[in-house]
Short mmCIF file of C-alpha atoms in Angstrom, two decimals:
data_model
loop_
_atom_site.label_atom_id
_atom_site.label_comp_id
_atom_site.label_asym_id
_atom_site.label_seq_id
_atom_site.Cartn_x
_atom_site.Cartn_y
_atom_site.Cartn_z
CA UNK A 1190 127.61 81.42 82.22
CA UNK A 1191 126.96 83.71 85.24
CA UNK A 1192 124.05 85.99 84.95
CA UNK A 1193 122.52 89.14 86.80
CA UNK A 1194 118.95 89.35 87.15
CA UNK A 1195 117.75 93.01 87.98
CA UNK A 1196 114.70 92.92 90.24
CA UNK A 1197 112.40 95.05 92.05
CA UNK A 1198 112.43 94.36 95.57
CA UNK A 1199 109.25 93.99 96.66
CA UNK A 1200 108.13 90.55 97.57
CA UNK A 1201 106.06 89.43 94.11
CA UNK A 1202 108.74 90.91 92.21
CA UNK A 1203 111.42 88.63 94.13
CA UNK A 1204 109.72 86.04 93.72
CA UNK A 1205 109.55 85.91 89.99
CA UNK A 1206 113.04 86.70 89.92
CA UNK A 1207 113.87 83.92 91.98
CA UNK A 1208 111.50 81.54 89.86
CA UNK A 1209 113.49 82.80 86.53
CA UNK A 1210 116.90 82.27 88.08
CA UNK A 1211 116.07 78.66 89.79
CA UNK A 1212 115.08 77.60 86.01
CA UNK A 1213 117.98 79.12 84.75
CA UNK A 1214 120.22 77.70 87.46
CA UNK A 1215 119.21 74.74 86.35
CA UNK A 1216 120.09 75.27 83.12
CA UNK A 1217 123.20 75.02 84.31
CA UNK A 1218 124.08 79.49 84.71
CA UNK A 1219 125.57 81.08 87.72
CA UNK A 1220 122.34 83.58 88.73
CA UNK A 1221 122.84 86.69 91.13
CA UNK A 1222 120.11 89.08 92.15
CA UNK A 1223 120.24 92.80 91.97
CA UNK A 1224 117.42 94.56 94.00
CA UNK A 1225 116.52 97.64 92.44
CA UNK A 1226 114.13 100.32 93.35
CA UNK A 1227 111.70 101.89 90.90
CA UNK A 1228 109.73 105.51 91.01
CA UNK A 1229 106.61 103.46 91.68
CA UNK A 1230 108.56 101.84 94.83
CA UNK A 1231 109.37 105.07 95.95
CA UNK A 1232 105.51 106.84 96.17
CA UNK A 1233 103.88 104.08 97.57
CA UNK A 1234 101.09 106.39 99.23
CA UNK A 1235 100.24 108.40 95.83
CA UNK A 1236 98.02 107.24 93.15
CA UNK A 1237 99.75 106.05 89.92
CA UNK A 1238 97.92 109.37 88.26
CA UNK A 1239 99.82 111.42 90.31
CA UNK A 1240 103.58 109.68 89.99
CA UNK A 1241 102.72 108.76 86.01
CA UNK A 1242 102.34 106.00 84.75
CA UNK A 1243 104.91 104.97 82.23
CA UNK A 1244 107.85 103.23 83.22
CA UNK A 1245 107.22 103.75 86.93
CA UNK A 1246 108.51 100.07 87.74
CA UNK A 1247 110.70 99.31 85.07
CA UNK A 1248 112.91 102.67 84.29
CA UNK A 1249 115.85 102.49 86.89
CA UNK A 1250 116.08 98.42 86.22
CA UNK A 1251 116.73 99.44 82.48
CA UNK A 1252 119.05 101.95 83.52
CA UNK A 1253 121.18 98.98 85.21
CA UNK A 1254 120.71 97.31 82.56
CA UNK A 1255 121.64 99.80 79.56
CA UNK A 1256 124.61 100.41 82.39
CA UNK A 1257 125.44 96.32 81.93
CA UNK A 1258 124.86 95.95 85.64
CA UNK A 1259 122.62 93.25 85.14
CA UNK A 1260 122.34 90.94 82.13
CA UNK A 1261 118.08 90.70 82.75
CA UNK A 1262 115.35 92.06 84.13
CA UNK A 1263 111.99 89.60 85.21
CA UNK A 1264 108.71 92.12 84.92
CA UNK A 1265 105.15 91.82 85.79
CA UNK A 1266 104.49 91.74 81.81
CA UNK A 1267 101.33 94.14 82.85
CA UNK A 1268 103.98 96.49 84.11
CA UNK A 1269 106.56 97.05 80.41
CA UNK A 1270 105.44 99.75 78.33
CA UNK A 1271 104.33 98.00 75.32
CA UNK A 1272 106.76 100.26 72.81
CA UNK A 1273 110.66 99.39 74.63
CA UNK A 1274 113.31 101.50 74.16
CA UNK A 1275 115.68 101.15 71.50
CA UNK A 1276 119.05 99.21 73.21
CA UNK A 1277 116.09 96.55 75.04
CA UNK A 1278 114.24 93.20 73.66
CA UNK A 1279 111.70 91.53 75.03
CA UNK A 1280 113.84 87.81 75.18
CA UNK A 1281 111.29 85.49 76.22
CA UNK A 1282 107.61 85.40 77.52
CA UNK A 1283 107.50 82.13 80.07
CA UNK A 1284 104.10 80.34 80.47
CA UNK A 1285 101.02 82.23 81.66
CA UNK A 1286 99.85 82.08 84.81
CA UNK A 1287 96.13 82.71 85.65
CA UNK A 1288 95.55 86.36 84.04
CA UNK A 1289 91.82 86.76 86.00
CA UNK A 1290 91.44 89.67 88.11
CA UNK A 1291 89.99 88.18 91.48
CA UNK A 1292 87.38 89.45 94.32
CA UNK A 1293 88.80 89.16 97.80
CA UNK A 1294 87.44 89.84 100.98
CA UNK A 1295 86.89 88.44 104.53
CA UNK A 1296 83.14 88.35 104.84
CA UNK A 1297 81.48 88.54 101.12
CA UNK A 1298 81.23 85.38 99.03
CA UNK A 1299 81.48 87.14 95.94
CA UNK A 1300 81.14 90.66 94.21
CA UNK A 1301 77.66 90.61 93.70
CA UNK A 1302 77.13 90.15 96.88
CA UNK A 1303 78.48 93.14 98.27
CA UNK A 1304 75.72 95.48 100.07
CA UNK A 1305 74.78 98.75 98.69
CA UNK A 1306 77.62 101.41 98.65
CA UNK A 1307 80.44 98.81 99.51
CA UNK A 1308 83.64 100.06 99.49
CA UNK A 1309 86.58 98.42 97.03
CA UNK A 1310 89.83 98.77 96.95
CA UNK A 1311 92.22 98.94 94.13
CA UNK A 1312 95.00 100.98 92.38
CA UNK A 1313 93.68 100.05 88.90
CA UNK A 1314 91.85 102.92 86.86
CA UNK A 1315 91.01 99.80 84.12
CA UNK A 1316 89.68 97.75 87.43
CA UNK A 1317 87.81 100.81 88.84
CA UNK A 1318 86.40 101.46 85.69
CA UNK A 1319 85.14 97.98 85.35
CA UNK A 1320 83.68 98.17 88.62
CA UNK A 1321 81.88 100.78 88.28
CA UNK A 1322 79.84 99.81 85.04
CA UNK A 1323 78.47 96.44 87.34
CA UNK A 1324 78.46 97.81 90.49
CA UNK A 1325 77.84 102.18 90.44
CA UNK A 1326 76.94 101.94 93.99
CA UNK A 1327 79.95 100.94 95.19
CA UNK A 1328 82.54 103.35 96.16
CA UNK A 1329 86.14 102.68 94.53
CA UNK A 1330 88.88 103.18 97.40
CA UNK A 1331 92.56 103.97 95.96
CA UNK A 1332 94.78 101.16 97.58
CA UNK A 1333 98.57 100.99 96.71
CA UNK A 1334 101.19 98.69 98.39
CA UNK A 1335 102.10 95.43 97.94
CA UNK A 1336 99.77 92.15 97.88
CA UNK A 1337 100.61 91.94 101.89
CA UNK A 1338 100.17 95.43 102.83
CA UNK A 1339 96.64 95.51 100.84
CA UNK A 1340 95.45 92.54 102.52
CA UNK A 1341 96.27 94.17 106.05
CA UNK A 1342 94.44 96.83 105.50
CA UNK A 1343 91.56 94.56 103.86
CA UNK A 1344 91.98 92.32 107.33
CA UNK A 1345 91.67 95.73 109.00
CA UNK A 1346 88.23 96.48 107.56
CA UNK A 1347 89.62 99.84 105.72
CA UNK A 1348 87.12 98.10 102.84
CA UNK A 1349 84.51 95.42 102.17
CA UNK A 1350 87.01 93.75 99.50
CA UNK A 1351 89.68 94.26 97.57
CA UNK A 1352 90.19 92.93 93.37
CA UNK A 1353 93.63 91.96 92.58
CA UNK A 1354 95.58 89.60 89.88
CA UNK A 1355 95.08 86.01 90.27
CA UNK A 1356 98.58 85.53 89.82
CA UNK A 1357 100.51 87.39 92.29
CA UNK A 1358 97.99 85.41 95.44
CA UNK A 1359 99.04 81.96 93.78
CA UNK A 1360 102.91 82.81 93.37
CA UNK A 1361 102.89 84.21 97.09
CA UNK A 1362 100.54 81.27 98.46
CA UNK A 1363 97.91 84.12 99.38
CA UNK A 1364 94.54 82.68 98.34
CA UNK A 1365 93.10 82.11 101.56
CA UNK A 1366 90.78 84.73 100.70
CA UNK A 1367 90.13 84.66 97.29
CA UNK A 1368 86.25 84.23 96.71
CA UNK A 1369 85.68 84.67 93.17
CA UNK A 1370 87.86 84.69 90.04
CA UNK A 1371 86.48 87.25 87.22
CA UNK A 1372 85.94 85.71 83.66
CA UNK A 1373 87.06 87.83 81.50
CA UNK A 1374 83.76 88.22 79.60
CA UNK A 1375 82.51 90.36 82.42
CA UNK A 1376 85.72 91.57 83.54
CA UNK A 1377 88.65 91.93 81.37
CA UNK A 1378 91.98 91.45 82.36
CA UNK A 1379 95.21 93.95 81.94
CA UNK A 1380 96.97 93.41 78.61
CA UNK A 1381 99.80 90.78 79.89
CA UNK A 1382 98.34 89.81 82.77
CA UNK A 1383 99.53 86.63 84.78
CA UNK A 1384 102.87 86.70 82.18
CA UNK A 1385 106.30 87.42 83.16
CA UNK A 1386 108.26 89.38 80.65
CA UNK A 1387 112.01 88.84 80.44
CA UNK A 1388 114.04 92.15 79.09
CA UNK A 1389 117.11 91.86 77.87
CA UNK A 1390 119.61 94.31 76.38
CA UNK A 1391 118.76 94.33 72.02
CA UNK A 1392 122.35 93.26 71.02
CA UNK A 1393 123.42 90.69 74.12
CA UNK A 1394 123.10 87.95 71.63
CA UNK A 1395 124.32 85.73 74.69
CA UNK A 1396 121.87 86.53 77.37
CA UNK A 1397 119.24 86.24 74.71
CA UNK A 1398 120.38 82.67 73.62
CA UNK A 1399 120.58 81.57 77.34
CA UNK A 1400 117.11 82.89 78.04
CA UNK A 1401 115.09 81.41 75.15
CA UNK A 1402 114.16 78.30 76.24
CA UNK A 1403 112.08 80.27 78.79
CA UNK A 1404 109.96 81.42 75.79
CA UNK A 1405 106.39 79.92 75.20
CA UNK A 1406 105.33 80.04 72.23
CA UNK A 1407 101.24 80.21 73.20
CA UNK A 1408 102.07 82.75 76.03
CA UNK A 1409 104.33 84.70 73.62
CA UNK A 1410 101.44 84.78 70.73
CA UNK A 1411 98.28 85.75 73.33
CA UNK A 1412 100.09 88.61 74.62
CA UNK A 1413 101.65 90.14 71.42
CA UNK A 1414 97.97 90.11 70.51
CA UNK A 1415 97.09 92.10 73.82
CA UNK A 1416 100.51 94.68 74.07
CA UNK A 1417 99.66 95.58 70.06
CA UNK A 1418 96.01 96.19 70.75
CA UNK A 1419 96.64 98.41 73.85
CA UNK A 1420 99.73 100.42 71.78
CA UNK A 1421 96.76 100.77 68.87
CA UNK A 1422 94.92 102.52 71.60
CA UNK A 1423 97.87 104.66 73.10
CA UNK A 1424 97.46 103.12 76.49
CA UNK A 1425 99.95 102.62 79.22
CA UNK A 1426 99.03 99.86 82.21
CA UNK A 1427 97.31 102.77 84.01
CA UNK A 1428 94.44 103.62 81.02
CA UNK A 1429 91.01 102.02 81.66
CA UNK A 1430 91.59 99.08 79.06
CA UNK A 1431 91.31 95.69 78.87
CA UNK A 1432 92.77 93.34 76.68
CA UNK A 1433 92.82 89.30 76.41
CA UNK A 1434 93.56 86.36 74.68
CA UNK A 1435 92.86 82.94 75.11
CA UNK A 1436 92.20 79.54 73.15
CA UNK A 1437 88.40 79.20 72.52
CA UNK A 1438 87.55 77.51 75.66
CA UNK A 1439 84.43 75.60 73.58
CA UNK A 1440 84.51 73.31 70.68
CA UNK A 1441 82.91 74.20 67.37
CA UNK A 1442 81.69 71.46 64.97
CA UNK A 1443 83.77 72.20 61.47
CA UNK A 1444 86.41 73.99 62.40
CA UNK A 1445 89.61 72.39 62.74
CA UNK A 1446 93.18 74.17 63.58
CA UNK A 1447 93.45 76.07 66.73
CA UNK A 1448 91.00 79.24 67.62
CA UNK A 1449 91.65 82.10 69.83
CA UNK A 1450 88.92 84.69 71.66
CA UNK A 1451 89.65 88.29 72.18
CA UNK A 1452 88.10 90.20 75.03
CA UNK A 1453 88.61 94.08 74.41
CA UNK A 1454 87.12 97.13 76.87
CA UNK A 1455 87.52 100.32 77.51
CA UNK A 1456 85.62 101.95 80.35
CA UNK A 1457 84.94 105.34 82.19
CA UNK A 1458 85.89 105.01 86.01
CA UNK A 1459 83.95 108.57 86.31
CA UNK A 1460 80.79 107.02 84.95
CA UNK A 1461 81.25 102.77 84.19
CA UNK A 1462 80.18 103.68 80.76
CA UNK A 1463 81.84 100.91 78.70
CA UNK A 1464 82.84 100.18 75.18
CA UNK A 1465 83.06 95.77 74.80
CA UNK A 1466 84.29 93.99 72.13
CA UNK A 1467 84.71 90.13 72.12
CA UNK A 1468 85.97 88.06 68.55
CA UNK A 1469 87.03 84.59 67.89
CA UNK A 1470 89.87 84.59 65.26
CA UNK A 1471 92.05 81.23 63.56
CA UNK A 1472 95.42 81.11 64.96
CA UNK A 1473 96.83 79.36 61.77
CA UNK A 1474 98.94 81.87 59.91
CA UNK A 1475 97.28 84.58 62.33
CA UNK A 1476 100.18 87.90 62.59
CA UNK A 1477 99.45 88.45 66.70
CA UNK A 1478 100.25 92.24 66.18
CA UNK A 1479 97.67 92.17 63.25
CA UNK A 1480 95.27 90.84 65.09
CA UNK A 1481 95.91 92.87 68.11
CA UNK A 1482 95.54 95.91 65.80
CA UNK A 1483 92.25 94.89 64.76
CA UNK A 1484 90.59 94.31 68.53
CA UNK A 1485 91.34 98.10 68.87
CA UNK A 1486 90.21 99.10 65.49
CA UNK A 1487 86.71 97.37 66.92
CA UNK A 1488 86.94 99.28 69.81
CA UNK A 1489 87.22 102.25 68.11
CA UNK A 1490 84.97 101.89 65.61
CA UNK A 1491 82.37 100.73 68.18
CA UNK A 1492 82.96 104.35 69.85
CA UNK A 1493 85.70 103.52 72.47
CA UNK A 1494 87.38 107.22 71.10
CA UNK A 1495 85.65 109.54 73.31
CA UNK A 1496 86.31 107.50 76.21
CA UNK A 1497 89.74 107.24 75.79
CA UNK A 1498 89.76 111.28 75.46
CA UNK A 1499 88.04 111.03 78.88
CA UNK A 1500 90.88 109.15 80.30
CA UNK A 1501 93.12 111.80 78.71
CA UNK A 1502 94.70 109.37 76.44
CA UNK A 1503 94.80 109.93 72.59
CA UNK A 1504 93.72 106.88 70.78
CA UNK A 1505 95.60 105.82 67.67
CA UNK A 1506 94.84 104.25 64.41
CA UNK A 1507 94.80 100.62 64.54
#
């Protein structure tokens, strides 16, 4: 079966294409690559505020493939609004990558050690909100481009450091400076984060049956958990909030069956003041979206509302 993966064209984004269509290639499909540029390619020296948020990378790739120029699209699952539109399916989540946000910089071992009024750069409102609740002194810097292009200007000295995803250094072989990787109990992660989300069009039974071997079933449950909590809330990948799922990384006498932990936050990148909710939940007969629901009903009811008006988002009813 010969396939068309749409793809955006920047160097990450190729390389999960690629990744998808060697598996698939070895499935035994004919793969080509489309190269398609999004809005967010296109206003690389704005901030995401100012070219909005939703669907910046993934509208024109739908378009091609509502348009049946491609058969696919491979996302950044962090990137794909959690509500799709009508004609599209998510197919198939593959495993998960590390989902940790990560310090980098060339002379600071970690972020705590970062003098007084350091300056940090990132794109993330959810990451500069975060920062700001552990560190206020340091000053947030916006930094857009690509993994390269930020650590040029990183290499440059235009900051102290830099946080980015864990897994866009490790697919691009870029961890020579990665000092410290962010546990999610101090620094929550971006709801899909380190996942690759594979869209297909809703009634291309085909594509969909040649694609779901891809699927992981642990991958798929941890971030239906995170997309429903952060749709709960009304957020987009732009909003100050932090999702995550994970298997209970400890053991607990008496409790058999599998266990999962769920790291919620919302925070103000004006003024780092932070809502935090963390749960431990039984995966057997566990509805992800359910449970999903109820992280941001916790949030809410633990006053995450206000700051979510803040961020000009209007939170919904879990």
């Amino acid at each position: 079966m010969k396939l068309w993966i749409g793809s955006r064209g920047s160097q990450l984004a190729l390389w999960q294409a690629n990744h998808i269509a060697a598996l698939l290639r070895e499935a035994g499909h004919m793969i080509e690559i489309e190269i398609i540029k999004t809005t967010g390619d296109r206003f690389q020296e704005v901030t995401f505020a100012e070219v909005g948020s939703k669907g910046m990378f993934t509208k024109e790739i739908e378009e091609a493939l509502a348009a049946g120029r491609v058969d696919l699209a491979v996302h950044s699952l962090k990137d794909l609004p959690t509500e799709l539109p009508e004609p599209f399916a998510l197919a198939a989540t593959p495993p998960r990558v590390d989902p940790r946000d990560v310090f980098v910089s060339v002379n600071h071992a970690h972020l705590a050690a970062l003098p007084q009024g350091a300056r940090v750069g990132t794109s993330s409102q959810r990451r500069r909100a975060q920062l700001k609740a552990l560190r206020p002194d340091i000053e947030a810097v916006e930094f857009r481009g690509n993994v390269d292009t930020r650590l040029r200007k990183l290499a440059e000295g235009q900051v102290d450091a830099i946080l980015l995803a864990a897994a866009g250094l490790e697919r691009l072989g870029k961890t020579d400076w990665l000092r410290e990787r962010l546990d999610p109990r101090d620094f929550c992660p971006a709801a899909g984060q380190g996942a690759l989300g594979i869209e297909t069009r809703k009634d291309d039974s085909e594509t969909i049956g040649a694609v779901a071997f891809l699927d992981h079933a642990d991958t798929r449950f941890a971030v239906t958990v995170e997309r429903a909590a952060l749709a709960a809330l009304g957020g987009g990948c732009q909003v100050p909030i932090g999702i995550h799922c994970r298997p209970c990384v400890e053991e607990r006498a008496g409790e058999a069956g599998q266990w999962d932990e769920i790291f919620a936050v919302v925070a103000s990148p004006q003024t780092g003041q932070m809502v935090r909710v963390h749960h431990r939940v039984s995966r057997e007969g566990a509805d992800p979206v359910a449970l999903g629901r109820l992280a941001a009903q916790k949030l809410l009811d633990a006053g995450a509302g206000p700051l979510l008006e803040t961020a000009g988002e209007a939170p919904g009813a879990a």
